PDB file of C-alpha atoms in Angstrom:
ATOM      1  CA  GLY A   1     -10.550  -6.357  26.745  1.00  0.00           C
ATOM      2  CA  SER A   2     -10.484  -2.723  25.711  1.00  0.00           C
ATOM      3  CA  SER A   3     -11.910  -1.782  22.324  1.00  0.00           C
ATOM      4  CA  THR A   4      -9.040   0.622  21.623  1.00  0.00           C
ATOM      5  CA  LEU A   5      -5.823  -1.278  22.267  1.00  0.00           C
ATOM      6  CA  PHE A   6      -2.904  -0.449  19.951  1.00  0.00           C
ATOM      7  CA  GLY A   7       0.276  -2.405  19.276  1.00  0.00           C
ATOM      8  CA  MET A   8       1.989   0.848  18.225  1.00  0.00           C
ATOM      9  CA  LYS A   9       0.360   4.299  18.295  1.00  0.00           C
ATOM     10  CA  MET A  10       1.784   7.590  16.962  1.00  0.00           C
ATOM     11  CA  LYS A  11      -0.061  10.889  17.104  1.00  0.00           C
ATOM     12  CA  ALA A  12       1.589  14.094  15.857  1.00  0.00           C
ATOM     13  CA  SER A  13       4.951  12.349  16.259  1.00  0.00           C
ATOM     14  CA  ARG A  14       8.070  11.860  14.138  1.00  0.00           C
ATOM     15  CA  ILE A  15      10.556   8.986  13.682  1.00  0.00           C
ATOM     16  CA  THR A  16      13.369   9.445  11.151  1.00  0.00           C
ATOM     17  CA  THR A  17      16.579   7.810   9.974  1.00  0.00           C
ATOM     18  CA  ASN A  18      19.157   8.295   7.234  1.00  0.00           C
ATOM     19  CA  SER A  19      21.375   5.303   6.506  1.00  0.00           C
ATOM     20  CA  GLY A  20      19.954   2.966   9.137  1.00  0.00           C
ATOM     21  CA  CYS A  21      16.889   0.792   8.663  1.00  0.00           C
ATOM     22  CA  LEU A  22      13.691   1.815  10.418  1.00  0.00           C
ATOM     23  CA  THR A  23      11.283  -0.946  11.474  1.00  0.00           C
ATOM     24  CA  ILE A  24       7.977  -0.634  13.328  1.00  0.00           C
ATOM     25  CA  ASN A  25       6.183  -3.786  14.469  1.00  0.00           C
ATOM     26  CA  GLY A  26       2.849  -3.561  16.222  1.00  0.00           C
ATOM     27  CA  SER A  27       0.534  -6.341  17.355  1.00  0.00           C
ATOM     28  CA  SER A  28      -2.694  -5.826  19.249  1.00  0.00           C
ATOM     29  CA  CYS A  29      -4.290  -8.730  21.098  1.00  0.00           C
ATOM     30  CA  GLY A  30      -7.194  -6.633  22.370  1.00  0.00           C
ATOM     31  CA  THR A  31     -10.573  -8.295  22.076  1.00  0.00           C
ATOM     32  CA  GLY A  32     -12.388  -5.127  20.977  1.00  0.00           C
ATOM     33  CA  HIS A  33     -13.100  -4.586  17.279  1.00  0.00           C
ATOM     34  CA  LEU A  34     -11.367  -1.172  17.286  1.00  0.00           C
ATOM     35  CA  SER A  35      -8.010  -2.599  18.369  1.00  0.00           C
ATOM     36  CA  GLN A  36      -5.244  -1.907  15.843  1.00  0.00           C
ATOM     37  CA  GLY A  37      -1.740  -3.188  15.168  1.00  0.00           C
ATOM     38  CA  VAL A  38      -0.087   0.096  14.071  1.00  0.00           C
ATOM     39  CA  TYR A  39      -1.834   3.478  14.165  1.00  0.00           C
ATOM     40  CA  LEU A  40      -0.396   6.762  12.761  1.00  0.00           C
ATOM     41  CA  ASP A  41      -2.504   9.886  13.159  1.00  0.00           C
ATOM     42  CA  ASN A  42      -2.433  13.691  12.922  1.00  0.00           C
ATOM     43  CA  TYR A  43       0.630  14.574  10.803  1.00  0.00           C
ATOM     44  CA  SER A  44       2.786  11.750  12.144  1.00  0.00           C
ATOM     45  CA  VAL A  45       5.964  11.107  10.134  1.00  0.00           C
ATOM     46  CA  VAL A  46       7.988   7.930   9.640  1.00  0.00           C
ATOM     47  CA  SER A  47      10.844   8.661   7.262  1.00  0.00           C
ATOM     48  CA  SER A  48      14.209   7.600   5.871  1.00  0.00           C
ATOM     49  CA  THR A  49      16.055  10.405   4.098  1.00  0.00           C
ATOM     50  CA  GLY A  50      18.941   8.283   2.763  1.00  0.00           C
ATOM     51  CA  VAL A  51      19.571   4.624   1.953  1.00  0.00           C
ATOM     52  CA  GLY A  52      17.739   3.185   4.957  1.00  0.00           C
ATOM     53  CA  ASN A  53      14.731   0.941   4.446  1.00  0.00           C
ATOM     54  CA  VAL A  54      11.411   1.649   6.142  1.00  0.00           C
ATOM     55  CA  THR A  55       9.233  -1.281   7.233  1.00  0.00           C
ATOM     56  CA  ILE A  56       5.912  -1.189   9.081  1.00  0.00           C
ATOM     57  CA  ALA A  57       4.114  -4.377  10.089  1.00  0.00           C
ATOM     58  CA  GLY A  58       0.857  -4.379  12.030  1.00  0.00           C
ATOM     59  CA  THR A  59      -1.469  -7.167  13.122  1.00  0.00           C
ATOM     60  CA  ALA A  60      -4.806  -6.854  14.895  1.00  0.00           C
ATOM     61  CA  ALA A  61      -5.786 -10.217  16.381  1.00  0.00           C
ATOM     62  CA  ASN A  62      -9.435  -9.201  16.769  1.00  0.00           C
ATOM     63  CA  GLY A  63      -9.567  -5.599  15.538  1.00  0.00           C
ATOM     64  CA  ILE A  64     -10.565  -4.167  12.186  1.00  0.00           C
ATOM     65  CA  ARG A  65      -7.285  -2.430  11.240  1.00  0.00           C
ATOM     66  CA  GLY A  66      -3.885  -4.057  10.823  1.00  0.00           C
ATOM     67  CA  VAL A  67      -2.207  -0.747   9.893  1.00  0.00           C
ATOM     68  CA  GLU A  68      -4.097   2.550   9.900  1.00  0.00           C
ATOM     69  CA  ILE A  69      -2.428   5.753   8.639  1.00  0.00           C
ATOM     70  CA  ILE A  70      -4.634   8.829   8.603  1.00  0.00           C
ATOM     71  CA  ARG A  71      -4.977  12.625   8.727  1.00  0.00           C
ATOM     72  CA  ASN A  72      -1.956  13.909   6.794  1.00  0.00           C
ATOM     73  CA  SER A  73       0.428  11.325   8.216  1.00  0.00           C
ATOM     74  CA  CYS A  74       3.215  10.200   5.915  1.00  0.00           C
ATOM     75  CA  VAL A  75       5.626   7.297   5.555  1.00  0.00           C
ATOM     76  CA  THR A  76       8.497   7.965   3.162  1.00  0.00           C
ATOM     77  CA  SER A  77      11.806   6.568   1.996  1.00  0.00           C
ATOM     78  CA  ASN A  78      14.438   7.766  -0.465  1.00  0.00           C
ATOM     79  CA  SER A  79      16.697   5.177  -2.096  1.00  0.00           C
ATOM     80  CA  GLY A  80      15.720   2.543   0.463  1.00  0.00           C
ATOM     81  CA  SER A  81      12.614   0.408   0.153  1.00  0.00           C
ATOM     82  CA  LEU A  82       9.288   1.213   1.788  1.00  0.00           C
ATOM     83  CA  THR A  83       7.309  -1.844   2.930  1.00  0.00           C
ATOM     84  CA  ILE A  84       3.988  -1.916   4.768  1.00  0.00           C
ATOM     85  CA  ASN A  85       2.282  -5.142   5.854  1.00  0.00           C
ATOM     86  CA  GLY A  86      -1.104  -5.004   7.560  1.00  0.00           C
ATOM     87  CA  THR A  87      -3.263  -7.890   8.763  1.00  0.00           C
ATOM     88  CA  SER A  88      -6.719  -7.573  10.293  1.00  0.00           C
ATOM     89  CA  CYS A  89      -8.026 -10.802  11.819  1.00  0.00           C
ATOM     90  CA  GLY A  90     -11.238  -9.205  13.032  1.00  0.00           C
ATOM     91  CA  THR A  91     -14.520 -10.654  11.838  1.00  0.00           C
ATOM     92  CA  GLY A  92     -16.558  -7.467  12.078  1.00  0.00           C
ATOM     93  CA  ALA A  93     -17.644  -5.072   9.348  1.00  0.00           C
ATOM     94  CA  GLY A  94     -15.167  -2.487   8.075  1.00  0.00           C
ATOM     95  CA  SER A  95     -12.013  -4.556   8.480  1.00  0.00           C
ATOM     96  CA  SER A  96      -8.952  -3.453   6.490  1.00  0.00           C
ATOM     97  CA  GLY A  97      -5.426  -4.808   6.375  1.00  0.00           C
ATOM     98  CA  VAL A  98      -4.006  -1.374   5.492  1.00  0.00           C
ATOM     99  CA  HIS A  99      -6.338   1.606   5.932  1.00  0.00           C
ATOM    100  CA  LEU A 100      -5.577   5.108   4.573  1.00  0.00           C
ATOM    101  CA  TYR A 101      -7.636   8.246   5.095  1.00  0.00           C
ATOM    102  CA  ASN A 102      -7.493  12.032   4.812  1.00  0.00           C
ATOM    103  CA  SER A 103      -4.379  12.841   2.734  1.00  0.00           C
ATOM    104  CA  THR A 104      -2.084  10.006   3.766  1.00  0.00           C
ATOM    105  CA  ASN A 105       1.233   9.969   1.890  1.00  0.00           C
ATOM    106  CA  LEU A 106       3.122   6.700   1.330  1.00  0.00           C
ATOM    107  CA  SER A 107       5.997   7.377  -1.032  1.00  0.00           C
ATOM    108  CA  SER A 108       9.593   6.936  -2.082  1.00  0.00           C
ATOM    109  CA  THR A 109      11.196  10.226  -3.101  1.00  0.00           C
ATOM    110  CA  GLY A 110      14.091   8.429  -4.838  1.00  0.00           C
ATOM    111  CA  SER A 111      14.737   5.004  -6.342  1.00  0.00           C
ATOM    112  CA  GLY A 112      13.235   2.943  -3.525  1.00  0.00           C
ATOM    113  CA  ASN A 113      10.494   0.418  -4.221  1.00  0.00           C
ATOM    114  CA  VAL A 114       7.126   0.745  -2.484  1.00  0.00           C
ATOM    115  CA  THR A 115       5.377  -2.489  -1.458  1.00  0.00           C
ATOM    116  CA  ILE A 116       2.068  -2.551   0.399  1.00  0.00           C
ATOM    117  CA  THR A 117       0.424  -5.794   1.497  1.00  0.00           C
ATOM    118  CA  GLY A 118      -2.948  -5.945   3.216  1.00  0.00           C
ATOM    119  CA  THR A 119      -5.010  -8.964   4.224  1.00  0.00           C
ATOM    120  CA  THR A 120      -8.204  -9.607   6.178  1.00  0.00           C
ATOM    121  CA  PRO A 121      -8.194 -13.351   6.936  1.00  0.00           C
ATOM    122  CA  GLY A 122     -10.959 -12.949   9.508  1.00  0.00           C
ATOM    123  CA  ASN A 123     -13.317 -11.397   6.948  1.00  0.00           C
ATOM    124  CA  VAL A 124     -12.304 -12.589   3.504  1.00  0.00           C
ATOM    125  CA  THR A 125     -15.552 -11.710   1.737  1.00  0.00           C
ATOM    126  CA  GLY A 126     -16.274  -8.322   3.310  1.00  0.00           C
ATOM    127  CA  GLY A 127     -12.830  -7.116   4.345  1.00  0.00           C
ATOM    128  CA  ILE A 128     -10.617  -4.887   2.204  1.00  0.00           C
ATOM    129  CA  GLY A 129      -6.917  -5.663   2.059  1.00  0.00           C
ATOM    130  CA  ILE A 130      -5.824  -2.138   1.047  1.00  0.00           C
ATOM    131  CA  ASN A 131      -8.402   0.595   1.626  1.00  0.00           C
ATOM    132  CA  SER A 132      -7.773   4.212   0.598  1.00  0.00           C
ATOM    133  CA  ILE A 133     -10.951   6.188   1.154  1.00  0.00           C
ATOM    134  CA  SER A 134     -10.047   9.826   0.419  1.00  0.00           C
ATOM    135  CA  SER A 135      -8.988  11.512  -2.810  1.00  0.00           C
ATOM    136  CA  GLY A 136      -6.010  13.145  -1.104  1.00  0.00           C
ATOM    137  CA  ASP A 137      -4.331   9.824  -0.300  1.00  0.00           C
ATOM    138  CA  ARG A 138      -1.135   9.195  -2.267  1.00  0.00           C
ATOM    139  CA  ILE A 139       0.983   6.127  -3.004  1.00  0.00           C
ATOM    140  CA  ALA A 140       3.993   7.037  -5.128  1.00  0.00           C
ATOM    141  CA  SER A 141       7.566   6.318  -6.124  1.00  0.00           C
ATOM    142  CA  ASN A 142       9.893   8.653  -7.980  1.00  0.00           C
ATOM    143  CA  GLY A 143      12.218   5.982  -9.349  1.00  0.00           C
ATOM    144  CA  GLY A 144      11.152   2.587  -8.047  1.00  0.00           C
ATOM    145  CA  LEU A 145       8.403   0.031  -8.451  1.00  0.00           C
ATOM    146  CA  ILE A 146       5.030   0.106  -6.711  1.00  0.00           C
ATOM    147  CA  THR A 147       3.552  -3.248  -5.690  1.00  0.00           C
ATOM    148  CA  LEU A 148       0.150  -3.690  -4.060  1.00  0.00           C
ATOM    149  CA  ASN A 149      -0.774  -7.121  -2.671  1.00  0.00           C
ATOM    150  CA  ALA A 150      -4.220  -7.667  -1.190  1.00  0.00           C
ATOM    151  CA  ASN A 151      -7.284  -9.915  -1.094  1.00  0.00           C
ATOM    152  CA  SER A 152      -9.185  -6.838  -2.331  1.00  0.00           C
ATOM    153  CA  VAL A 153      -8.316  -3.205  -3.040  1.00  0.00           C
ATOM    154  CA  ASN A 154     -10.285   0.039  -2.748  1.00  0.00           C
ATOM    155  CA  LEU A 155      -8.351   3.074  -3.990  1.00  0.00           C
ATOM    156  CA  THR A 156      -9.840   6.560  -3.980  1.00  0.00           C
ATOM    157  CA  GLY A 157      -6.488   8.339  -3.881  1.00  0.00           C
ATOM    158  CA  THR A 158      -3.702   8.252  -6.482  1.00  0.00           C
ATOM    159  CA  VAL A 159      -1.061   5.640  -7.249  1.00  0.00           C
ATOM    160  CA  ASN A 160       1.788   6.975  -9.350  1.00  0.00           C
ATOM    161  CA  ALA A 161       5.297   5.932 -10.392  1.00  0.00           C
ATOM    162  CA  THR A 162       7.400   8.637 -12.052  1.00  0.00           C
ATOM    163  CA  THR A 163      10.882   9.126 -13.495  1.00  0.00           C
ATOM    164  CA  ALA A 164      12.541   5.701 -13.791  1.00  0.00           C
ATOM    165  CA  GLY A 165       9.668   3.796 -12.250  1.00  0.00           C
ATOM    166  CA  ASP A 166       7.931   1.143 -14.363  1.00  0.00           C
ATOM    167  CA  VAL A 167       4.229   1.746 -15.045  1.00  0.00           C
ATOM    168  CA  VAL A 168       1.956  -1.042 -16.309  1.00  0.00           C
ATOM    169  CA  ILE A 169      -0.070   0.298 -19.260  1.00  0.00           C
ATOM    170  CA  GLN A 170      -1.579  -2.905 -20.688  1.00  0.00           C
ATOM    171  CA  LEU A 171      -2.340  -6.479 -19.569  1.00  0.00           C
ATOM    172  CA  GLY A 172      -2.948  -8.675 -22.614  1.00  0.00           C
ATOM    173  CA  ASP A 173      -5.609  -6.873 -24.648  1.00  0.00           C
ATOM    174  CA  ASN A 174      -6.714  -4.775 -21.682  1.00  0.00           C
ATOM    175  CA  LYS A 175      -5.587  -1.154 -21.450  1.00  0.00           C
ATOM    176  CA  VAL A 176      -4.625   0.051 -17.967  1.00  0.00           C
ATOM    177  CA  LEU A 177      -5.621   3.669 -17.380  1.00  0.00           C
ATOM    178  CA  ASP A 178      -6.030   3.705 -13.611  1.00  0.00           C
ATOM    179  CA  MET A 179      -6.172   1.362 -10.639  1.00  0.00           C
ATOM    180  CA  MET A 180      -9.766   0.329 -11.331  1.00  0.00           C
ATOM    181  CA  SER A 181      -8.978  -0.733 -14.910  1.00  0.00           C
ATOM    182  CA  TYR A 182      -5.856  -2.506 -13.627  1.00  0.00           C
ATOM    183  CA  MET A 183      -7.869  -4.540 -11.120  1.00  0.00           C
ATOM    184  CA  LYS A 184     -10.539  -5.294 -13.754  1.00  0.00           C
ATOM    185  CA  ALA A 185      -7.855  -6.509 -16.157  1.00  0.00           C
ATOM    186  CA  LEU A 186      -6.299  -8.736 -13.477  1.00  0.00           C
ATOM    187  CA  SER A 187      -9.670 -10.337 -12.757  1.00  0.00           C
ATOM    188  CA  LYS A 188      -9.772 -11.767 -16.291  1.00  0.00           C
ATOM    189  CA  PHE A 189      -6.789 -14.044 -15.677  1.00  0.00           C
ATOM    190  CA  THR A 190      -6.738 -17.260 -13.690  1.00  0.00           C
ATOM    191  CA  LYS A 191      -3.980 -19.433 -12.263  1.00  0.00           C
ATOM    192  CA  GLY A 192      -1.879 -20.870 -15.088  1.00  0.00           C
ATOM    193  CA  SER A 193      -2.769 -18.102 -17.562  1.00  0.00           C
ATOM    194  CA  GLU A 194      -0.041 -16.442 -19.610  1.00  0.00           C
ATOM    195  CA  THR A 195      -0.139 -13.003 -21.149  1.00  0.00           C
ATOM    196  CA  ILE A 196       2.005 -10.095 -22.306  1.00  0.00           C
ATOM    197  CA  VAL A 197       2.348  -7.086 -20.014  1.00  0.00           C
ATOM    198  CA  LYS A 198       3.269  -3.745 -21.552  1.00  0.00           C
ATOM    199  CA  VAL A 199       5.312  -1.509 -19.249  1.00  0.00           C
ATOM    200  CA  LYS A 200       6.294   2.122 -19.732  1.00  0.00           C
ATOM    201  CA  ARG A 201       9.800   2.976 -18.501  1.00  0.00           C
ATOM    202  CA  ASP A 202      10.595   6.623 -19.099  1.00  0.00           C
ATOM    203  CA  LYS A 203       9.840   7.004 -22.857  1.00  0.00           C
ATOM    204  CA  GLU A 204      10.332   3.318 -23.682  1.00  0.00           C
ATOM    205  CA  ILE A 205       7.580   0.672 -23.961  1.00  0.00           C
ATOM    206  CA  LEU A 206       8.664  -2.825 -22.893  1.00  0.00           C
ATOM    207  CA  ASP A 207       6.886  -6.185 -23.285  1.00  0.00           C
ATOM    208  CA  TYR A 208       7.134  -8.924 -20.647  1.00  0.00           C
ATOM    209  CA  LYS A 209       5.638 -12.396 -20.723  1.00  0.00           C
ATOM    210  CA  VAL A 210       4.071 -13.272 -17.369  1.00  0.00           C
ATOM    211  CA  LEU A 211       2.622 -16.444 -15.880  1.00  0.00           C
ATOM    212  CA  PHE A 212      -0.099 -16.182 -13.218  1.00  0.00           C
ATOM    213  CA  GLN A 213       0.655 -18.608 -10.379  1.00  0.00           C
TER     214      GLN A 213
END
């Protein structure tokens, strides 16, 4: 099959909603390693300006990108949730579940939660679940939670929760200063471990007991 088959491709395009939910599902069954589930390029915009949720799900059966969002493209919500799920089943080098590059913006401008999940089941050891490779990339929420789920994470850009959003500042005895220190702290816990997580909410510091399952 073709090496560049896309389940859903946007280039310099815009899709918006206000109160309605916006869902994009893309699945590529192309046999080439460059096939991608969902591809947003060149200032493409997917946005909800009101209470509507935004969901993007992309799967590449053989390709290296489940969801790729690049070159100043942005996916935003307001009070609705923003959810991105990317799965790359390709076995080749460079596979990413969710791939961000060149000033990508994934953010909630209001109270909506941001959840990004990336997996590379075809390349568990070498693949990167969530891969942000440029300093201009941004994952943010103004008043909601940010959750990143992945088999591995590479973040060059910024991840930031502001206003009412909860920010993890300590896991057990481990201070969390950035995403790298957060991932290092997580690696010290195994299934069944318990610890105290310190969270900053506005000016208040809260303690939560968590169990790793």
